[in-house]
Short mmCIF file of C-alpha atoms and ligand atoms in Angstrom, two decimals:
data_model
loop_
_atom_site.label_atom_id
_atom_site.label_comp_id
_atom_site.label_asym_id
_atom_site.label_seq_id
_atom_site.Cartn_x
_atom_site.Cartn_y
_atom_site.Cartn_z
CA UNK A 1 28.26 18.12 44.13
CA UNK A 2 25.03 19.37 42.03
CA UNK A 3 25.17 21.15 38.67
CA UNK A 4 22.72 23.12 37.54
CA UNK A 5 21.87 23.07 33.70
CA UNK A 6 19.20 24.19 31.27
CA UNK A 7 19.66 21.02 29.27
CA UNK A 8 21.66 17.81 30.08
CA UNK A 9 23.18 15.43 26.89
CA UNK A 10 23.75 12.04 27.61
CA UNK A 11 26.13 11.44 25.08
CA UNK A 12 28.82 13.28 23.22
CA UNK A 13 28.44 11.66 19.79
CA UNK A 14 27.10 12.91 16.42
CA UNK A 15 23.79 12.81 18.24
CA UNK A 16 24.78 14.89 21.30
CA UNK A 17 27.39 17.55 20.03
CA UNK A 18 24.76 18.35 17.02
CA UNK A 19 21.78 18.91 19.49
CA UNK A 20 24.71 20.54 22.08
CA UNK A 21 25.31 23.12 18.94
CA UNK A 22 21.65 23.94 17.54
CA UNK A 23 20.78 24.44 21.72
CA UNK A 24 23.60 26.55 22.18
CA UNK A 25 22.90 28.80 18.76
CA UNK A 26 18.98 28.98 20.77
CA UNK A 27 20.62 30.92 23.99
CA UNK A 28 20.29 27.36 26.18
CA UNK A 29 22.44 26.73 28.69
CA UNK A 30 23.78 23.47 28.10
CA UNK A 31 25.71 20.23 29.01
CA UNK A 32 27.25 17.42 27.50
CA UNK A 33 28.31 14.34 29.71
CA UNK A 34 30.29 11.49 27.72
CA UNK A 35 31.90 8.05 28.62
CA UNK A 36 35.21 10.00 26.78
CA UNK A 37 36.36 6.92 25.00
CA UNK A 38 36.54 9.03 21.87
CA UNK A 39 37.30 5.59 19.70
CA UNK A 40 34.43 3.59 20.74
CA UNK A 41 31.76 6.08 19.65
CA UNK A 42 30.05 5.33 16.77
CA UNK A 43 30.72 8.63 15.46
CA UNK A 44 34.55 8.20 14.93
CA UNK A 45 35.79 5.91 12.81
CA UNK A 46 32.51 5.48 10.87
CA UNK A 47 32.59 5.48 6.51
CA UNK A 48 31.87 9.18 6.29
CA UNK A 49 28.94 9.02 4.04
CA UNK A 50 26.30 11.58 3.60
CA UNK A 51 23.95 9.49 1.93
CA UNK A 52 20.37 10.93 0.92
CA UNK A 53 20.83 7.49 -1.65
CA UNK A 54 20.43 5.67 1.21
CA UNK A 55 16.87 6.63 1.80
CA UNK A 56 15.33 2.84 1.94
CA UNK A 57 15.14 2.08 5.50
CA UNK A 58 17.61 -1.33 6.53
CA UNK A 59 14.40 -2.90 7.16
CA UNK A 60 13.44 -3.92 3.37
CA UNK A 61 12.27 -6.94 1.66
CA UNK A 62 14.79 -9.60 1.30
CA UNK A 63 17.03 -8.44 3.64
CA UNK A 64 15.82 -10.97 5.94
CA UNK A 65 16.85 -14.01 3.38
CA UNK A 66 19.93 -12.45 2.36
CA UNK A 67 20.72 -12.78 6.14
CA UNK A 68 20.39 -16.11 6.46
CA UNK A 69 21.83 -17.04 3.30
CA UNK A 70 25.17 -15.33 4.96
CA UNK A 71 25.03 -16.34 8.64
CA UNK A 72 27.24 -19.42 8.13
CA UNK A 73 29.89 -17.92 6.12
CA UNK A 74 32.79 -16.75 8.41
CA UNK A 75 33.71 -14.12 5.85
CA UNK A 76 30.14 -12.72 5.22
CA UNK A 77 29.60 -9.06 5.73
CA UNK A 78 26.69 -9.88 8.03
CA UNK A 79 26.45 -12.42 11.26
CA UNK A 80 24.59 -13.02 14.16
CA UNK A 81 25.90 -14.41 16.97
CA UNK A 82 23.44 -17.71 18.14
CA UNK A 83 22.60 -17.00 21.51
CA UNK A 84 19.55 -17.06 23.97
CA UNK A 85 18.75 -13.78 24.45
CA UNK A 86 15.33 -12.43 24.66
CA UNK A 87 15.90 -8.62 23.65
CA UNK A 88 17.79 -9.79 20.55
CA UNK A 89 14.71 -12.13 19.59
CA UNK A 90 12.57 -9.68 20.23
CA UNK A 91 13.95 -6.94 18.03
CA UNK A 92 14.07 -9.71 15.05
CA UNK A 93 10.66 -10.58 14.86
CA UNK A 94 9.74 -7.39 14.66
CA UNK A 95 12.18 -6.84 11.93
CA UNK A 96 10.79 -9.26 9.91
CA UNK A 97 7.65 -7.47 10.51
CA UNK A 98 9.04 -4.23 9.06
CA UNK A 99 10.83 -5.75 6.27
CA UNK A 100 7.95 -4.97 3.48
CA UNK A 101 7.38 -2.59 0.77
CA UNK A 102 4.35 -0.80 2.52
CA UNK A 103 6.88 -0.04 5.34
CA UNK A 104 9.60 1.08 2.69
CA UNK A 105 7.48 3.33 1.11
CA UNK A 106 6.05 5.21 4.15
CA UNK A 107 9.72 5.27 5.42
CA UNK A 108 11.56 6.76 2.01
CA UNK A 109 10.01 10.48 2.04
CA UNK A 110 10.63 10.87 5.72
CA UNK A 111 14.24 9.09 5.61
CA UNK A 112 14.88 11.36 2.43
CA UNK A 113 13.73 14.87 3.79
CA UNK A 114 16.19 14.11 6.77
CA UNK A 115 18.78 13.39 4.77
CA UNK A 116 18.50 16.32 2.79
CA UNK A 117 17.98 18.81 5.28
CA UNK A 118 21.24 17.37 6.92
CA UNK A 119 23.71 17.44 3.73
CA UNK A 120 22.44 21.42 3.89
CA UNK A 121 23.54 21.54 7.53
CA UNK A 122 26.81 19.56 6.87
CA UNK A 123 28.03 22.13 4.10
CA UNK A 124 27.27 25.07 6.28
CA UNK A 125 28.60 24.07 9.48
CA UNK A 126 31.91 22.58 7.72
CA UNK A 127 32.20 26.29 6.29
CA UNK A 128 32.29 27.49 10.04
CA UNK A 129 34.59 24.92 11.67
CA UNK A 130 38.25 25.88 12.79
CA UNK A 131 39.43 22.58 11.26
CA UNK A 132 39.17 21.21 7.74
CA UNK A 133 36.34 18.47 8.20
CA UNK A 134 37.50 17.24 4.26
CA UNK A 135 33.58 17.85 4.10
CA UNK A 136 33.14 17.12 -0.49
CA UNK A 137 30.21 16.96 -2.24
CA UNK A 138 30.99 14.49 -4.93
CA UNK A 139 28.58 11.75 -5.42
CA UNK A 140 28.58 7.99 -4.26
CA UNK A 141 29.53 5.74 -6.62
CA UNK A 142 27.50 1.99 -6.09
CA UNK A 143 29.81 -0.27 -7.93
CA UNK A 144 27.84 -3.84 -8.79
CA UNK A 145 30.11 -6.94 -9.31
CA UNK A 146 27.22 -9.39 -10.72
CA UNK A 147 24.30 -9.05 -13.22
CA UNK A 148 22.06 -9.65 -10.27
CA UNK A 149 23.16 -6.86 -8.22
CA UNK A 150 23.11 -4.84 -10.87
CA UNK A 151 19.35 -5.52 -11.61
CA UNK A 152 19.08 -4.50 -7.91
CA UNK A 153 20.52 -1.31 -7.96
CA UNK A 154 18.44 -0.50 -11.21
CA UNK A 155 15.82 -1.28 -9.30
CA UNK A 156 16.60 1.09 -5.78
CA UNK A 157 17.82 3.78 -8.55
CA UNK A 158 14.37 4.01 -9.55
CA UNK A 159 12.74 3.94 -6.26
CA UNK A 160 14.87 6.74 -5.66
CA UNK A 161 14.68 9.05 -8.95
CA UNK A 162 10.29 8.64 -7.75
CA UNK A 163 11.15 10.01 -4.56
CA UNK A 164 13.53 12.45 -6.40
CA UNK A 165 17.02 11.26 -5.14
CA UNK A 166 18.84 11.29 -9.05
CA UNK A 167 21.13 8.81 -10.44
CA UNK A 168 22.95 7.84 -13.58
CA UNK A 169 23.98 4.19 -14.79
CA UNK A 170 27.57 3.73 -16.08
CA UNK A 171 27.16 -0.25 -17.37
CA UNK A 172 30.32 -2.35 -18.13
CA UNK A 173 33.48 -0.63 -19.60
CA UNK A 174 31.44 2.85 -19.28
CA UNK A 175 31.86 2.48 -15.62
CA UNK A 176 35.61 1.94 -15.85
CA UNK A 177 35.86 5.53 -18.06
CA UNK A 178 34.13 7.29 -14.81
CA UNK A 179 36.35 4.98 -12.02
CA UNK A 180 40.00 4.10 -13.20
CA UNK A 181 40.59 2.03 -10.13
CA UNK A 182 38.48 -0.46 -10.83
CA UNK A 183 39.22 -3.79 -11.82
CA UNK A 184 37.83 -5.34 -15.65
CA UNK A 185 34.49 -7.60 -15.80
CA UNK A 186 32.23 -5.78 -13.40
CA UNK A 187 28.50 -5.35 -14.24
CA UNK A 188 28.53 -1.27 -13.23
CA UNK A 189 27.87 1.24 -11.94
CA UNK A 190 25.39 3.87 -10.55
CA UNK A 191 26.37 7.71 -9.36
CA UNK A 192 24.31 9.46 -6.90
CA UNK A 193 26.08 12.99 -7.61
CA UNK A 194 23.99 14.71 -4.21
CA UNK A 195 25.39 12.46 -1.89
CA UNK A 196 28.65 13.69 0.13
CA UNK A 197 31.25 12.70 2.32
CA UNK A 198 33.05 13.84 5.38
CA UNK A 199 36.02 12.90 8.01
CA UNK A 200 33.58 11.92 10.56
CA UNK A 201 36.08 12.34 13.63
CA UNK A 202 37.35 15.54 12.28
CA UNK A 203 33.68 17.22 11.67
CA UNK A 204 32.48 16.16 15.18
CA UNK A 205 35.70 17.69 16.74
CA UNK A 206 35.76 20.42 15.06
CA UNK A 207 31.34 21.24 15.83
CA UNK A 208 32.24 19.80 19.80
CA UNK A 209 34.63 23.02 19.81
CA UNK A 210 32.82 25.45 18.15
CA UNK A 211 30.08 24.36 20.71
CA UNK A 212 32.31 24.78 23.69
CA UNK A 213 33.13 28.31 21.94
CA UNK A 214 29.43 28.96 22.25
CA UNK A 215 29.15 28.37 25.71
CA UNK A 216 28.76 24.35 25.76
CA UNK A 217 30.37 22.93 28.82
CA UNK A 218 31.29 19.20 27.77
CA UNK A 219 32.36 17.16 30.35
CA UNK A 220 34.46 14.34 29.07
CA UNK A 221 35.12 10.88 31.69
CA UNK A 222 31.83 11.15 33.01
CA UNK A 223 29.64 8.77 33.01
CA UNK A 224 25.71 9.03 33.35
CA UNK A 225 24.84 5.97 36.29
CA UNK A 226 20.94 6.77 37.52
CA UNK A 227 18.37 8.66 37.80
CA UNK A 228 15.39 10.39 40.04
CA UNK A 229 12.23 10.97 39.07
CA UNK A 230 9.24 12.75 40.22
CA UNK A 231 5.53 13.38 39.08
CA UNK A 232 6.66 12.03 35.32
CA UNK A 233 9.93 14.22 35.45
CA UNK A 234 13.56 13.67 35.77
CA UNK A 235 14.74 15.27 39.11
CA UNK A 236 18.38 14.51 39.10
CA UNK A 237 20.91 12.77 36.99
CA UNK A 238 23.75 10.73 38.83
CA UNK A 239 26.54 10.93 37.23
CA UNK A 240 30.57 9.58 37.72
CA UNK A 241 31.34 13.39 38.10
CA UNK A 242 28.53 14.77 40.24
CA UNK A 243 24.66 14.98 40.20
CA UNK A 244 22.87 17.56 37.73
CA UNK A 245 19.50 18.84 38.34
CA UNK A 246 18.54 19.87 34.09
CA UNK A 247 15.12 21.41 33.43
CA UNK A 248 15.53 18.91 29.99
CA UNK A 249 17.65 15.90 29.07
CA UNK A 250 19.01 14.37 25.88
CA UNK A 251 19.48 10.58 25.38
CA UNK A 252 22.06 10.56 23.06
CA UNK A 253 23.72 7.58 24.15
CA UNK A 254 23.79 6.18 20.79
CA UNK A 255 24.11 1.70 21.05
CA UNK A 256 23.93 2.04 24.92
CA UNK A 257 20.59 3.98 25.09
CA UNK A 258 18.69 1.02 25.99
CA UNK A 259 20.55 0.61 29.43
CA UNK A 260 19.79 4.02 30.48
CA UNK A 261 16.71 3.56 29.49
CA UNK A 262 16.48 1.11 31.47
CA UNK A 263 17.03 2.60 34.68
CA UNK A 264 14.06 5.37 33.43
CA UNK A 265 12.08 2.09 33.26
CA UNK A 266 11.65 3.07 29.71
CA UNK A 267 12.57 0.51 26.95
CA UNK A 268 14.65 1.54 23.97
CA UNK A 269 14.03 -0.84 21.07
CA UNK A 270 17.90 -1.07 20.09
CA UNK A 271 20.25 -3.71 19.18
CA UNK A 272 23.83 -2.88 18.52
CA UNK A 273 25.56 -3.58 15.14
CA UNK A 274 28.86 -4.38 14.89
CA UNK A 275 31.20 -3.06 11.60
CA UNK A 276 34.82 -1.99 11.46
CA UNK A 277 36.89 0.37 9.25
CA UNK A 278 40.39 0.39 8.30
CA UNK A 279 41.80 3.59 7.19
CA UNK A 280 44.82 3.53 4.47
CA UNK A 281 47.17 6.60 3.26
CA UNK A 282 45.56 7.55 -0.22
CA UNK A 283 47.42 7.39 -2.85
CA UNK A 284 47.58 10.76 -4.79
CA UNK A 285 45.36 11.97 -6.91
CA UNK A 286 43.34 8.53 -7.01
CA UNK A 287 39.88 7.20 -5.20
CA UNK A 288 39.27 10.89 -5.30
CA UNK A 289 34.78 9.97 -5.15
CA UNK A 290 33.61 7.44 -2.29
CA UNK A 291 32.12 3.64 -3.69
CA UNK A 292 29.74 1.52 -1.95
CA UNK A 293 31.00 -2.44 -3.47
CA UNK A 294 27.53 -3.59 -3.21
CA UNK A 295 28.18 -7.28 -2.86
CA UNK A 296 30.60 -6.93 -0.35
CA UNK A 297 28.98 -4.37 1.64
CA UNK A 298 31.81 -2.34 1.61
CA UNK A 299 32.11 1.67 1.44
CA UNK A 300 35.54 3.11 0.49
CA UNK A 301 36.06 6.53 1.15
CA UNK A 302 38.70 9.25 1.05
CA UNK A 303 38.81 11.32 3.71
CA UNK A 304 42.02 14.18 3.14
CA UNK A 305 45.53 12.64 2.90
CA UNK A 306 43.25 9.25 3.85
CA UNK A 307 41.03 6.31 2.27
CA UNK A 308 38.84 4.49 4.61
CA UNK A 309 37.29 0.85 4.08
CA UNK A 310 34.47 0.15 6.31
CA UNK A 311 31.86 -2.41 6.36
CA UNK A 312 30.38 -5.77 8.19
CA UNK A 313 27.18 -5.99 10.59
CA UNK A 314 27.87 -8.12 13.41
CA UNK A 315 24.76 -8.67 15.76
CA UNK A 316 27.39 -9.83 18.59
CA UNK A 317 25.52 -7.45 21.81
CA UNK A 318 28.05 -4.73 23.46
CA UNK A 319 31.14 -6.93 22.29
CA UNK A 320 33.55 -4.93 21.02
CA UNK A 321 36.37 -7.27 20.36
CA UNK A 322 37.98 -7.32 17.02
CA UNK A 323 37.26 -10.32 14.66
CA UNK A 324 40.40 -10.73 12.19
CA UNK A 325 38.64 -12.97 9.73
CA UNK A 326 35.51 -10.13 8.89
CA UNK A 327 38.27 -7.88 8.64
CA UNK A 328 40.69 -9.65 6.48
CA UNK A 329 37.20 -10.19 4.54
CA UNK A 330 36.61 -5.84 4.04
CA UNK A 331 40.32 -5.89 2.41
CA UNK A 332 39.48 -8.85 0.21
CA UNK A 333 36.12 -7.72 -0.71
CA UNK A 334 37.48 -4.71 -1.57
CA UNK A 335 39.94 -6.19 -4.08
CA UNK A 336 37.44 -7.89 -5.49
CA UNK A 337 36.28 -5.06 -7.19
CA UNK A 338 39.55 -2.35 -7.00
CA UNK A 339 43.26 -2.40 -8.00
CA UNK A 340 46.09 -0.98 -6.45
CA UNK A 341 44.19 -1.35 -2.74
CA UNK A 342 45.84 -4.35 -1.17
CA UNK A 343 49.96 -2.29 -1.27
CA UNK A 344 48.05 0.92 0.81
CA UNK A 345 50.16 1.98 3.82
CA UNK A 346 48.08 0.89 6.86
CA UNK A 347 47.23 4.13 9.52
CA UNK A 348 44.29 2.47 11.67
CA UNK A 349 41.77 -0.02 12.34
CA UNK A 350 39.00 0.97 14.21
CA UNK A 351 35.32 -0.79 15.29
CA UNK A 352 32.37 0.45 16.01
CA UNK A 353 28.80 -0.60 17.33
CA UNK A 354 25.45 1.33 15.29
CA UNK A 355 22.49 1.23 17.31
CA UNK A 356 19.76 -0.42 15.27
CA UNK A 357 15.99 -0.17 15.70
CA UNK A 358 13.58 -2.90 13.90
CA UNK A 359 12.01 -0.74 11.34
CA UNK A 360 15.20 0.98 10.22
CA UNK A 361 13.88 4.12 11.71
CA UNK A 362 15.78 6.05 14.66
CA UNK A 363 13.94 6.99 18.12
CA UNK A 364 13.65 10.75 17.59
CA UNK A 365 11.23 12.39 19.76
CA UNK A 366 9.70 13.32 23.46
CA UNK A 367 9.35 10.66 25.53
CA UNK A 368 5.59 10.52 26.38
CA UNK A 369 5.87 8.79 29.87
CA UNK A 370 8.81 11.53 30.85
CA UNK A 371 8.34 15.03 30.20
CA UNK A 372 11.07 16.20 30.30
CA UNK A 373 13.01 13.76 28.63
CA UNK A 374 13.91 13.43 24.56
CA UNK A 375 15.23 10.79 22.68
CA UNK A 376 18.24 11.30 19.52
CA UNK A 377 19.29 7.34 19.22
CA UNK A 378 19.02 4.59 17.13
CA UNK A 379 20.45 6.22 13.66
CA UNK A 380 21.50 2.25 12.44
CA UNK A 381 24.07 2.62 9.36
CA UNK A 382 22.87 6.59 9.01
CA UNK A 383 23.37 8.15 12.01
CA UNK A 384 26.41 10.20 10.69
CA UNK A 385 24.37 11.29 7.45
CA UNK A 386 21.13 12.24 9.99
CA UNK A 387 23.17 14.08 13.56
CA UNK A 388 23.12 17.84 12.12
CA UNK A 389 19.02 17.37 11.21
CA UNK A 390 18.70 15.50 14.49
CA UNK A 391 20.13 18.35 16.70
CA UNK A 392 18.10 20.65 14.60
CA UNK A 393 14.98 18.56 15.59
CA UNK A 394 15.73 18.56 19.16
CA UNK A 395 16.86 21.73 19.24
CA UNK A 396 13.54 22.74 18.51
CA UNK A 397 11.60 20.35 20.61
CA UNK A 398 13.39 21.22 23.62
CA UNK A 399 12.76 24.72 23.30
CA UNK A 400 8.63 24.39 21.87
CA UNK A 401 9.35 25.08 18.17
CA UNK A 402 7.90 22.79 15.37
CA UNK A 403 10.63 19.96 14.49
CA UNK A 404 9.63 20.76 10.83
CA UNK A 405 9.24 17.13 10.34
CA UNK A 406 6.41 14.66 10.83
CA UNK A 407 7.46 12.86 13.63
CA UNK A 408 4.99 10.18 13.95
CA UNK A 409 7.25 6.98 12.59
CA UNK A 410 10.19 8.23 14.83
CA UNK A 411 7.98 8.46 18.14
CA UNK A 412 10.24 6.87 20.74
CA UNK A 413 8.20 4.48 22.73
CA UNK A 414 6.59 2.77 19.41
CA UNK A 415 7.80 -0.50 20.18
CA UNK A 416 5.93 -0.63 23.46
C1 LIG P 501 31.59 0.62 10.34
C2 LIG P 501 30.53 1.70 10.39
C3 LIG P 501 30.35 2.52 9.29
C4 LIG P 501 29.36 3.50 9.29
N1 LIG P 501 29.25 4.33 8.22
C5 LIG P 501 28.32 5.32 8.23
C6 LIG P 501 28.23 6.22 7.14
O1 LIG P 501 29.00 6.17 6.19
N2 LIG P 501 27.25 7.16 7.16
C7 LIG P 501 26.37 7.25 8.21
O2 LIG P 501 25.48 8.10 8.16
N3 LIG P 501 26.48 6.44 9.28
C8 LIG P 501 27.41 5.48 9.32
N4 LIG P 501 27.52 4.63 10.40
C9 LIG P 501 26.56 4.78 11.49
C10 LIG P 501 26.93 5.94 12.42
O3 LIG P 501 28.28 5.85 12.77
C11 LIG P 501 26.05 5.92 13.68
O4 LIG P 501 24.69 5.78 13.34
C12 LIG P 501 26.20 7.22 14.46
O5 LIG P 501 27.56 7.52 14.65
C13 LIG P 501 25.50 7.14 15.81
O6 LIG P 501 25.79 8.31 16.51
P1 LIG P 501 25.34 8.49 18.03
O7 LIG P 501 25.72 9.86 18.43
O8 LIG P 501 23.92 8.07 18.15
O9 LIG P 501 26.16 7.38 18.82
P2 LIG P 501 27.71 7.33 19.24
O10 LIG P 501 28.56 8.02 18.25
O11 LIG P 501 28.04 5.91 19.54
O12 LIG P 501 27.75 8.19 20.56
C14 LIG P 501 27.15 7.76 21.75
C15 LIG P 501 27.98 8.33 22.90
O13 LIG P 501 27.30 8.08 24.13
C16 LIG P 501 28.27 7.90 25.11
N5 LIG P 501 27.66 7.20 26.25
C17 LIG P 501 27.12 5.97 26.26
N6 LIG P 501 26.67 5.66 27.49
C18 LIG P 501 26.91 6.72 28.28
C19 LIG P 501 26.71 7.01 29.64
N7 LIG P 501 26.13 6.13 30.49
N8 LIG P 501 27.12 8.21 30.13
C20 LIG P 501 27.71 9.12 29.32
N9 LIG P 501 27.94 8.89 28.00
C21 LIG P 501 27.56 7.72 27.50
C22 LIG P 501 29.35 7.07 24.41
O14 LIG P 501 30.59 7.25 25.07
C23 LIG P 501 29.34 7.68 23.01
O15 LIG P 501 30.34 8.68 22.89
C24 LIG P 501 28.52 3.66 10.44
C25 LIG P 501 28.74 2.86 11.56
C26 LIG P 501 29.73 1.88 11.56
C27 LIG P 501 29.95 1.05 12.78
#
């Protein structure tokens, strides 16, 4: 069986059901094709967080030391698994090469005017949705156990207030006025009041439907497998449920773009990250603003009748198996700073893999080997803050308008 299509989406994620909506809004016929494993996509279970504070790219300095320092603690938010693999030593040596402050600071307005752009997306698509996405604009609290972190966070603060992300810093008992569920003797605390939060799995849901209702045809259980290519275009796409012959396609495939890549002979520059979340029932009328515990690397964020903990970075490849210690270590790390979270009545724990690039930077752009082809992967710990801009973006690239963004930094094939 062939399908005809305008444009093809390889991958029903964030990614995918954001570009699937912008296209469809543009009069393009298109098609979304997804492994259907609803809880294994990034996009589900993620922390919700709509974070233009989280405009410093993962690839900073000291992150590389603060790595090390944790890869032999069992209960550390971040770990690596030791292994000979070629890819994985690949992508971190050229980390290391993008972890400096002359990368940081070409990376912050671009990172920021995504962000931005997207929170304006967020709160106007949530407004349209059939379903209550618990889409709030209330801030992000970074709460700092230690005098060191704190120093820290002053100093990201003011990175931020220069590229004009505001902030305000609650110190000591101050911070325990503003956030009555924390616990006494922490160093404090600094508000981002424009970031926002969502129930990821609810808001992509709800946009995947109001997509069909636009003319979207999603086809869930099918499975992208190979491709043709002619004269520097893609011909055909083999899929589990039939071949499609799109003008365009998508790779949306979020951690496993580099395999499909792969059979484009194309490399993808990606490394998946493993973190979990466990989601609680809320107790009313409390943890009513989401915290990032610095320290501990965890985010903690209510989401309706819910409150989600979700944190840890496992560099583990495709391995999606659950690790109980890391997650015992997102409940205690979370008491650390919090009372009243270790009585919550559990509802589900969930993992998920973010595809990381080297320079903290996601692949966002036309391929320039396929012409046809564009590339909406590699988001790292911001895809869900960055989908609605990147639909936007390829939106507009696939139908020959300006991305209204430079896109030099996100050009696809960068790494070679
Ligand atoms: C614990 C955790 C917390 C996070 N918290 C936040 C947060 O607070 N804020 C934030 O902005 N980001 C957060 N992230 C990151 C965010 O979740 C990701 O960056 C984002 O969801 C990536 O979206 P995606 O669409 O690229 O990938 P995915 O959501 O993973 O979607 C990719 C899709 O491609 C499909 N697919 C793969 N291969 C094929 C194939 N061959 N054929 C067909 N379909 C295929 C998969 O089934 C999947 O549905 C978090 C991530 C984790 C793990």
């Amino acid at each position: 069986m062939s399908n005809n299509t305008d444009v093809l989406i390889i991958g029903g994620g964030i990614m995918g059901i954001s570009s699937a909506y912008c296209l469809a809004d543009l009069g393009c016929d298109v098609t979304v094709v997804d492994l259907g494993r609803d809880e294994l996509a990034s996009s589900y279970g993620n922390a919700g967080l709509v974070c233009p504070s989280h405009s410093v790219p993962l690839a900073a300095p000291g992150v590389m030391g603060e790595g090390l320092k944790w890869m032999f603690d069992p209960e550390s938010p971040f770990y690596i698994r030791p292994r000979i693999d070629l890819n994985l030593f690949r992508w971190l040596m050229k980390f290391r090469s993008f972890a400096n402050q002359e990368h940081v600071d070409r990376a912050v307005p671009l990172l920021r005017d995504l962000h931005l752009a997207s929170r304006g997306l967020f709160s106007e698509w949530s407004d349209q949705l059939e379903v209550d996405s618990h889409y709030e604009r209330r801030g992000l609290f970074y709460v700092y156990d230690s005098d060191k972190g704190m120093q820290s966070g002053l100093h990201e603060a003011d990175l931020m207030r220069k590229a004009n992300i505001p902030s305000t810093v609650h110190l000591g008992s101050a911070a325990i006025r503003l956030v009555p569920e924390l616990r006494e003797g922490l160093a404090g605390v600094i508000h981002y009041p424009d970031d926002a939060h969502v129930d990821p799995a609810r808001f992509v849901d709800g946009l995947a439907q109001h997509a069909v209702d636009k003319g979207v045809t999603l086809i869930n259980e099918a499975e992208a497998v190979g491709f043709e290519t002619k004269d520097a275009q893609i011909i055909k796409v083999r899929t589990t449920r039939g071949d499609f012959m799109p003008e365009q396609v998508v790779l949306a495939s979020g951690a496993w773009t580099p395999e499909l890549a792969a059979m484009l002979r194309l490399r993808a520059v990606i490394q998946p990250a493993k973190g979990y979340s466990i989601t609680y029932a809320r107790p009313v009328e409390s943890f009513n603003v989401p915290m990032l515990l610095v320290e501990s690397r965890v985010a903690v964020t209510p989401m309706g009748p819910n409150l989600r903990l979700a944190g840890t970075l496992e560099m583990v490849g495709m391995d999606l198996g659950i690790n109980e210690r890391r997650l015992n270590a997102i409940n205690k790390g979370a008491a650390r700073y919090l009372n009243g979270v270790d009585s919550l009545g559990h509802v589900e724990t969930w993992r998920g893999l973010r595809p990381c690039t080297p320079d903290g930077l996601p692949l966002l752009g036309r391929s320039e080997r396929l012409n046809n082809l564009v590339f909406a992967a590699g988001h790292a710990m911001i895809g869900l803050s960055l989908g609605p801009v990147t639909g936007q973006v390829v939106a507009r690239l696939i139908t020959g308008e300006e991305p209204g963004f430079d896109l030099s930094m996100t050009k696809p094939e960068r790494f070679g």
